[in-house]
Coordinates of C-alpha atoms and ligand atoms in Angstrom, one line a residue:
X1 CA -43.5 -8.5 16.1
X2 CA -44.5 -10.1 12.9
X3 CA -42.0 -12.2 11.1
X4 CA -41.8 -9.8 8.2
X5 CA -41.0 -6.9 10.6
X6 CA -38.2 -8.9 12.3
X7 CA -36.8 -9.8 8.9
X8 CA -36.7 -6.1 7.9
X9 CA -35.0 -5.0 11.2
X10 CA -32.3 -7.6 10.8
X11 CA -31.8 -6.7 7.2
X12 CA -31.6 -3.0 8.0
X13 CA -29.1 -3.7 10.8
X14 CA -26.9 -5.9 8.7
X15 CA -26.9 -3.5 5.8
X16 CA -26.1 -0.6 8.1
X17 CA -23.2 -2.5 9.7
X18 CA -21.8 -3.7 6.3
X19 CA -22.1 -0.1 4.9
X20 CA -19.9 1.2 7.8
X21 CA -17.4 -1.7 7.7
X22 CA -17.0 -1.9 3.9
X23 CA -19.1 0.1 1.6
X24 CA -20.5 -2.5 -0.9
X25 CA -19.8 -0.3 -4.0
X26 CA -16.2 -0.1 -3.1
X27 CA -13.7 -2.4 -4.9
X28 CA -10.4 -3.2 -3.6
X29 CA -7.7 -1.6 -5.8
X30 CA -4.9 -4.3 -6.4
X31 CA -2.4 -2.2 -8.4
X32 CA -2.0 1.0 -10.2
X33 CA 0.2 1.0 -13.3
X34 CA 1.1 3.8 -15.7
X35 CA -1.8 3.3 -18.0
X36 CA -4.2 1.1 -16.1
X37 CA -5.7 0.4 -12.6
X38 CA -6.5 -3.1 -11.5
X39 CA -9.3 -3.9 -9.1
X40 CA -10.5 -7.1 -7.4
X41 CA -13.2 -8.6 -9.7
X42 CA -16.8 -9.6 -8.8
X43 CA -15.9 -13.3 -8.8
X44 CA -12.9 -15.1 -7.4
X45 CA -10.1 -15.3 -9.9
X46 CA -11.2 -12.3 -11.8
X47 CA -9.8 -8.7 -12.0
X48 CA -11.3 -5.5 -13.4
X49 CA -8.9 -3.6 -15.7
X50 CA -9.6 0.1 -15.8
X51 CA -8.0 2.0 -18.7
X52 CA -6.7 5.5 -17.9
X53 CA -6.0 8.4 -20.3
X54 CA -2.6 8.8 -18.7
X55 CA 0.4 8.2 -21.0
X56 CA 4.0 7.8 -20.0
X57 CA 7.2 7.3 -22.1
X58 CA 10.9 6.7 -21.5
X59 CA 10.3 4.8 -18.2
X60 CA 7.9 7.4 -16.8
X61 CA 10.2 10.4 -17.5
X62 CA 7.6 11.9 -19.9
X63 CA 4.1 12.2 -18.7
X64 CA 0.9 13.3 -20.2
X65 CA -2.8 12.7 -21.0
X66 CA -4.3 11.5 -24.2
X67 CA -8.0 12.3 -24.1
X68 CA -10.2 9.3 -24.7
X69 CA -7.2 6.9 -25.0
X70 CA -8.6 4.7 -22.1
X71 CA -11.9 4.3 -23.8
X72 CA -10.4 3.4 -27.2
X73 CA -7.7 1.0 -25.8
X74 CA -10.4 -0.8 -23.8
X75 CA -12.3 -1.4 -27.1
X76 CA -9.2 -2.1 -29.2
X77 CA -7.8 -4.6 -26.8
X78 CA -11.2 -6.3 -26.4
X79 CA -11.5 -6.6 -30.2
X80 CA -7.9 -7.9 -30.8
X81 CA -7.9 -10.4 -27.9
X82 CA -11.3 -11.7 -29.1
X83 CA -10.1 -12.2 -32.6
X84 CA -6.9 -13.9 -31.2
X85 CA -9.0 -16.3 -29.0
X86 CA -11.0 -17.2 -32.1
X87 CA -7.8 -18.5 -33.7
X88 CA -7.0 -20.5 -30.5
X89 CA -4.6 -18.1 -28.6
X90 CA -5.6 -18.4 -24.9
X91 CA -6.1 -15.0 -23.4
X92 CA -6.9 -13.5 -19.9
X93 CA -9.9 -11.5 -21.5
X94 CA -13.4 -12.3 -20.3
X95 CA -15.7 -9.4 -21.4
X96 CA -15.9 -5.6 -21.5
X97 CA -17.8 -4.1 -18.6
X98 CA -18.2 -0.5 -19.7
X99 CA -16.5 2.3 -21.6
X100 CA -13.2 2.1 -19.5
X101 CA -13.3 -1.3 -17.8
X102 CA -13.0 -5.0 -18.8
X103 CA -13.1 -8.1 -16.8
X104 CA -10.1 -10.4 -17.1
X105 CA -8.9 -13.6 -15.5
X106 CA -6.5 -13.1 -12.6
X107 CA -3.1 -14.4 -13.7
X108 CA 0.4 -14.3 -12.4
X109 CA 2.3 -12.0 -14.8
X110 CA 5.5 -13.5 -16.2
X111 CA 8.1 -10.5 -15.8
X112 CA 9.1 -10.6 -19.4
X113 CA 8.0 -8.3 -22.3
X114 CA 8.2 -10.0 -25.6
X115 CA 8.8 -7.5 -28.5
X116 CA 8.2 -8.8 -32.0
X117 CA 9.6 -6.6 -34.8
X118 CA 8.9 -6.7 -38.6
X119 CA 10.4 -3.4 -39.6
X120 CA 13.2 -1.4 -38.0
X121 CA 12.1 1.4 -35.7
X122 CA 12.5 2.8 -32.2
X123 CA 15.2 1.4 -30.0
X124 CA 16.1 -1.3 -32.7
X125 CA 17.0 1.5 -35.2
X126 CA 19.1 3.2 -32.7
X127 CA 20.9 0.1 -31.6
X128 CA 21.7 -1.2 -35.2
X129 CA 22.0 2.2 -36.9
X130 CA 19.2 1.2 -39.4
X131 CA 16.9 3.9 -40.7
X132 CA 13.3 3.7 -39.3
X133 CA 11.1 1.8 -41.9
X134 CA 14.0 -0.6 -43.1
X135 CA 12.3 -4.0 -43.6
X136 CA 13.9 -6.8 -41.5
X137 CA 15.1 -10.0 -43.3
X138 CA 12.6 -11.8 -41.1
X139 CA 10.6 -11.1 -37.9
X140 CA 12.8 -10.7 -34.9
X141 CA 11.7 -11.5 -31.3
X142 CA 13.4 -9.8 -28.4
X143 CA 13.0 -10.3 -24.6
X144 CA 13.0 -7.5 -21.9
X145 CA 13.0 -8.0 -18.2
X146 CA 10.1 -6.1 -16.7
X147 CA 11.7 -3.8 -14.1
X148 CA 11.0 -0.1 -13.8
X149 CA 14.2 0.3 -11.5
X150 CA 16.4 -1.2 -14.1
X151 CA 14.7 0.4 -17.1
X152 CA 13.4 -2.9 -18.6
X153 CA 16.8 -4.2 -19.8
X154 CA 16.9 -6.5 -22.8
X155 CA 17.8 -10.1 -21.8
X156 CA 18.6 -13.4 -23.3
X157 CA 16.7 -16.8 -23.0
X158 CA 19.7 -17.8 -20.9
X159 CA 19.0 -15.1 -18.3
X160 CA 15.3 -15.8 -18.2
X161 CA 15.7 -19.5 -17.5
X162 CA 18.7 -19.1 -15.2
X163 CA 17.0 -16.6 -13.0
X164 CA 13.7 -18.6 -13.2
X165 CA 11.6 -15.8 -14.6
X166 CA 10.0 -18.4 -16.9
X167 CA 10.7 -22.1 -17.4
X168 CA 12.1 -23.2 -20.8
X169 CA 8.7 -24.7 -21.6
X170 CA 6.9 -21.4 -20.7
X171 CA 9.3 -19.6 -22.9
X172 CA 8.7 -21.9 -25.8
X173 CA 5.0 -21.4 -25.5
X174 CA 5.3 -17.6 -25.3
X175 CA 7.6 -17.6 -28.3
X176 CA 5.4 -19.8 -30.5
X177 CA 2.2 -17.8 -29.5
X178 CA 4.0 -14.5 -30.2
X179 CA 5.0 -15.6 -33.7
X180 CA 1.4 -16.7 -34.4
X181 CA 0.0 -13.5 -33.0
X182 CA 2.4 -11.5 -35.2
X183 CA 1.3 -13.4 -38.3
X184 CA -2.4 -13.0 -37.5
X185 CA -2.2 -9.3 -36.5
X186 CA 0.0 -8.4 -39.5
X187 CA -2.7 -9.7 -41.8
X188 CA -5.5 -8.2 -39.8
X189 CA -3.9 -4.7 -39.9
X190 CA -2.7 -4.9 -43.5
X191 CA -6.4 -5.5 -44.6
X192 CA -7.1 -2.0 -43.0
X193 CA -4.3 -0.2 -44.6
X194 CA -2.0 -0.4 -41.6
X195 CA 1.5 -1.8 -41.3
X196 CA 2.4 -3.6 -38.0
X197 CA 5.9 -2.4 -37.5
X198 CA 6.5 -3.9 -34.1
X199 CA 4.6 -4.6 -30.7
X200 CA 5.0 -5.7 -27.2
X201 CA 3.2 -8.6 -25.4
X202 CA 3.0 -9.8 -21.9
X203 CA 1.9 -13.3 -20.7
X204 CA 0.6 -14.7 -17.4
X205 CA 0.2 -17.9 -15.6
X206 CA -3.4 -19.0 -15.2
X207 CA -4.0 -21.3 -12.3
X208 CA -7.0 -23.6 -12.9
X209 CA -7.1 -26.3 -10.1
X210 CA -4.0 -28.4 -10.5
X211 CA -3.3 -27.0 -14.0
X212 CA -1.2 -24.0 -15.0
X213 CA -1.5 -22.5 -18.4
X214 CA 0.4 -19.6 -20.1
X215 CA -2.1 -17.1 -21.5
X216 CA -1.8 -13.8 -23.3
X217 CA -2.4 -10.9 -20.7
X218 CA -2.2 -7.1 -20.4
X219 CA -3.4 -5.3 -23.5
X220 CA -2.8 -4.9 -27.2
X221 CA -3.4 -1.3 -28.3
X222 CA -1.6 1.6 -30.0
X223 CA 0.2 2.1 -26.6
X224 CA 2.2 -1.0 -27.2
X225 CA 2.3 -1.4 -31.0
X226 CA 3.8 0.6 -33.8
X227 CA 1.2 1.0 -36.5
X228 CA 1.9 2.9 -39.7
X229 CA -0.4 3.9 -42.5
X230 CA 0.5 1.6 -45.5
X231 CA 0.4 4.5 -48.1
X232 CA 1.8 7.5 -46.2
X233 CA 3.7 5.9 -43.4
X234 CA 1.9 8.2 -40.9
X235 CA 2.3 7.0 -37.3
X236 CA -1.0 5.8 -35.8
X237 CA 0.3 4.9 -32.3
X238 CA 1.9 6.2 -29.1
X239 CA 5.1 7.3 -31.0
X240 CA 3.1 10.5 -31.7
X241 CA 3.1 11.2 -27.9
X242 CA 6.6 10.0 -27.4
X243 CA 7.9 12.2 -30.1
X244 CA 5.7 15.3 -29.5
X245 CA 3.9 15.0 -32.8
X246 CA 0.5 16.6 -33.3
X247 CA -2.9 14.7 -33.5
X248 CA -2.1 12.1 -30.9
X249 CA -5.8 11.5 -30.0
X250 CA -6.8 11.3 -33.7
X251 CA -4.2 8.6 -34.3
X252 CA -5.9 6.3 -31.7
X253 CA -9.3 7.2 -33.0
X254 CA -8.2 6.4 -36.6
X255 CA -7.1 2.9 -35.5
X256 CA -10.5 2.3 -33.8
X257 CA -12.3 3.6 -36.7
X258 CA -10.5 1.3 -39.2
X259 CA -11.2 -1.6 -36.9
X260 CA -14.9 -0.5 -37.0
X261 CA -15.2 -0.1 -33.3
X262 CA -15.5 3.7 -32.6
X263 CA -17.8 4.1 -29.5
X264 CA -21.4 4.5 -30.5
X265 CA -21.5 8.3 -30.1
X266 CA -18.3 8.8 -32.2
X267 CA -15.3 10.8 -31.1
X268 CA -17.5 13.0 -28.9
X269 CA -18.2 10.1 -26.6
X270 CA -14.6 9.4 -25.9
X271 CA -14.4 10.8 -22.4
X272 CA -16.7 8.0 -21.2
X273 CA -18.4 7.6 -17.8
X274 CA -15.9 7.7 -15.1
X275 CA -16.9 4.5 -13.3
X276 CA -13.7 4.2 -11.2
X277 CA -14.7 3.7 -7.6
Ligands
TMP301 P1 11.2 0.1 -28.7 O1 11.6 0.2 -30.1 O2 11.1 1.4 -28.0 O3 12.1 -0.9 -28.0 O4 9.6 -0.5 -28.7 C1 9.3 -1.7 -29.2 C2 7.8 -1.9 -29.2 O5 7.4 -2.2 -27.9 C3 7.0 -0.7 -29.6 O6 5.9 -1.2 -30.3 C4 6.5 0.0 -28.3 C5 6.5 -1.2 -27.3 N1 6.9 -0.8 -26.0 C6 6.0 -1.0 -25.0 O7 4.9 -1.4 -25.1 N2 6.4 -0.6 -23.8 C7 7.6 -0.1 -23.5 O8 8.0 0.2 -22.3 C8 8.6 0.0 -24.6 C9 9.9 0.6 -24.3 C10 8.1 -0.3 -25.8

């Protein structure tokens, strides 16, 4: 047998065996959350974030679908994370892969949700009896412990460090980054006629050799921000879904439109190719 023929036989056998054992196109799913699915990335230390159209509220009690949300949040989060990295905020974002997926660095999520508020709304209005839309004397930062079973309870720095969810130094870094992110995003959205009422951030530990760094993770999108039109106070975020308001899809589209990042084909293109495997 010629060398070329032998090579082809070996190659065919190997590919056949591989295909049976682990189809090469199949990626390992690491985690499925309420709005995203995480897959093992193409290189070590990377993850693929797939954005779903699923929406939940009130700790999964209300469920639904917002058509095109995944495509828009993928773009919006890409845009905002890129702008933030330009001002020196370290993030997990690497690059967008397609309509519904982005490549991110694998991090260990710190189980704390940081909420920054500029204007009273949502649970803050309920807790303090303040009308939604009342401006706050200054930006207020709150911490919540990420736990579906406990319903994400609000916690103090004291709880976070005592239980070891984050070290005092990590908490300092998360706090200073959150305040900087708030200042930057408030200005960015205001220039587009949008008030940034409040938002939620998550951070993760990025292990690079001996070094560990705290970086911004998860996503920034109308799913985890409150965004109101400056002139009309119209809600352009997930509160439209939470509160059974109309034109939910249009709100996400409007945010993307003002950011100048609607997908090429416009709103008709929002379903996007379903590249989940
Ligand atoms: P809240 O007023 O309901 O506490 O929400 C504050 C902000 O945090 C708001 O922008 C929505 C966002 N958020 C999330 O991203 N995930 C959540 O689970 C909750 C409750 C709020």
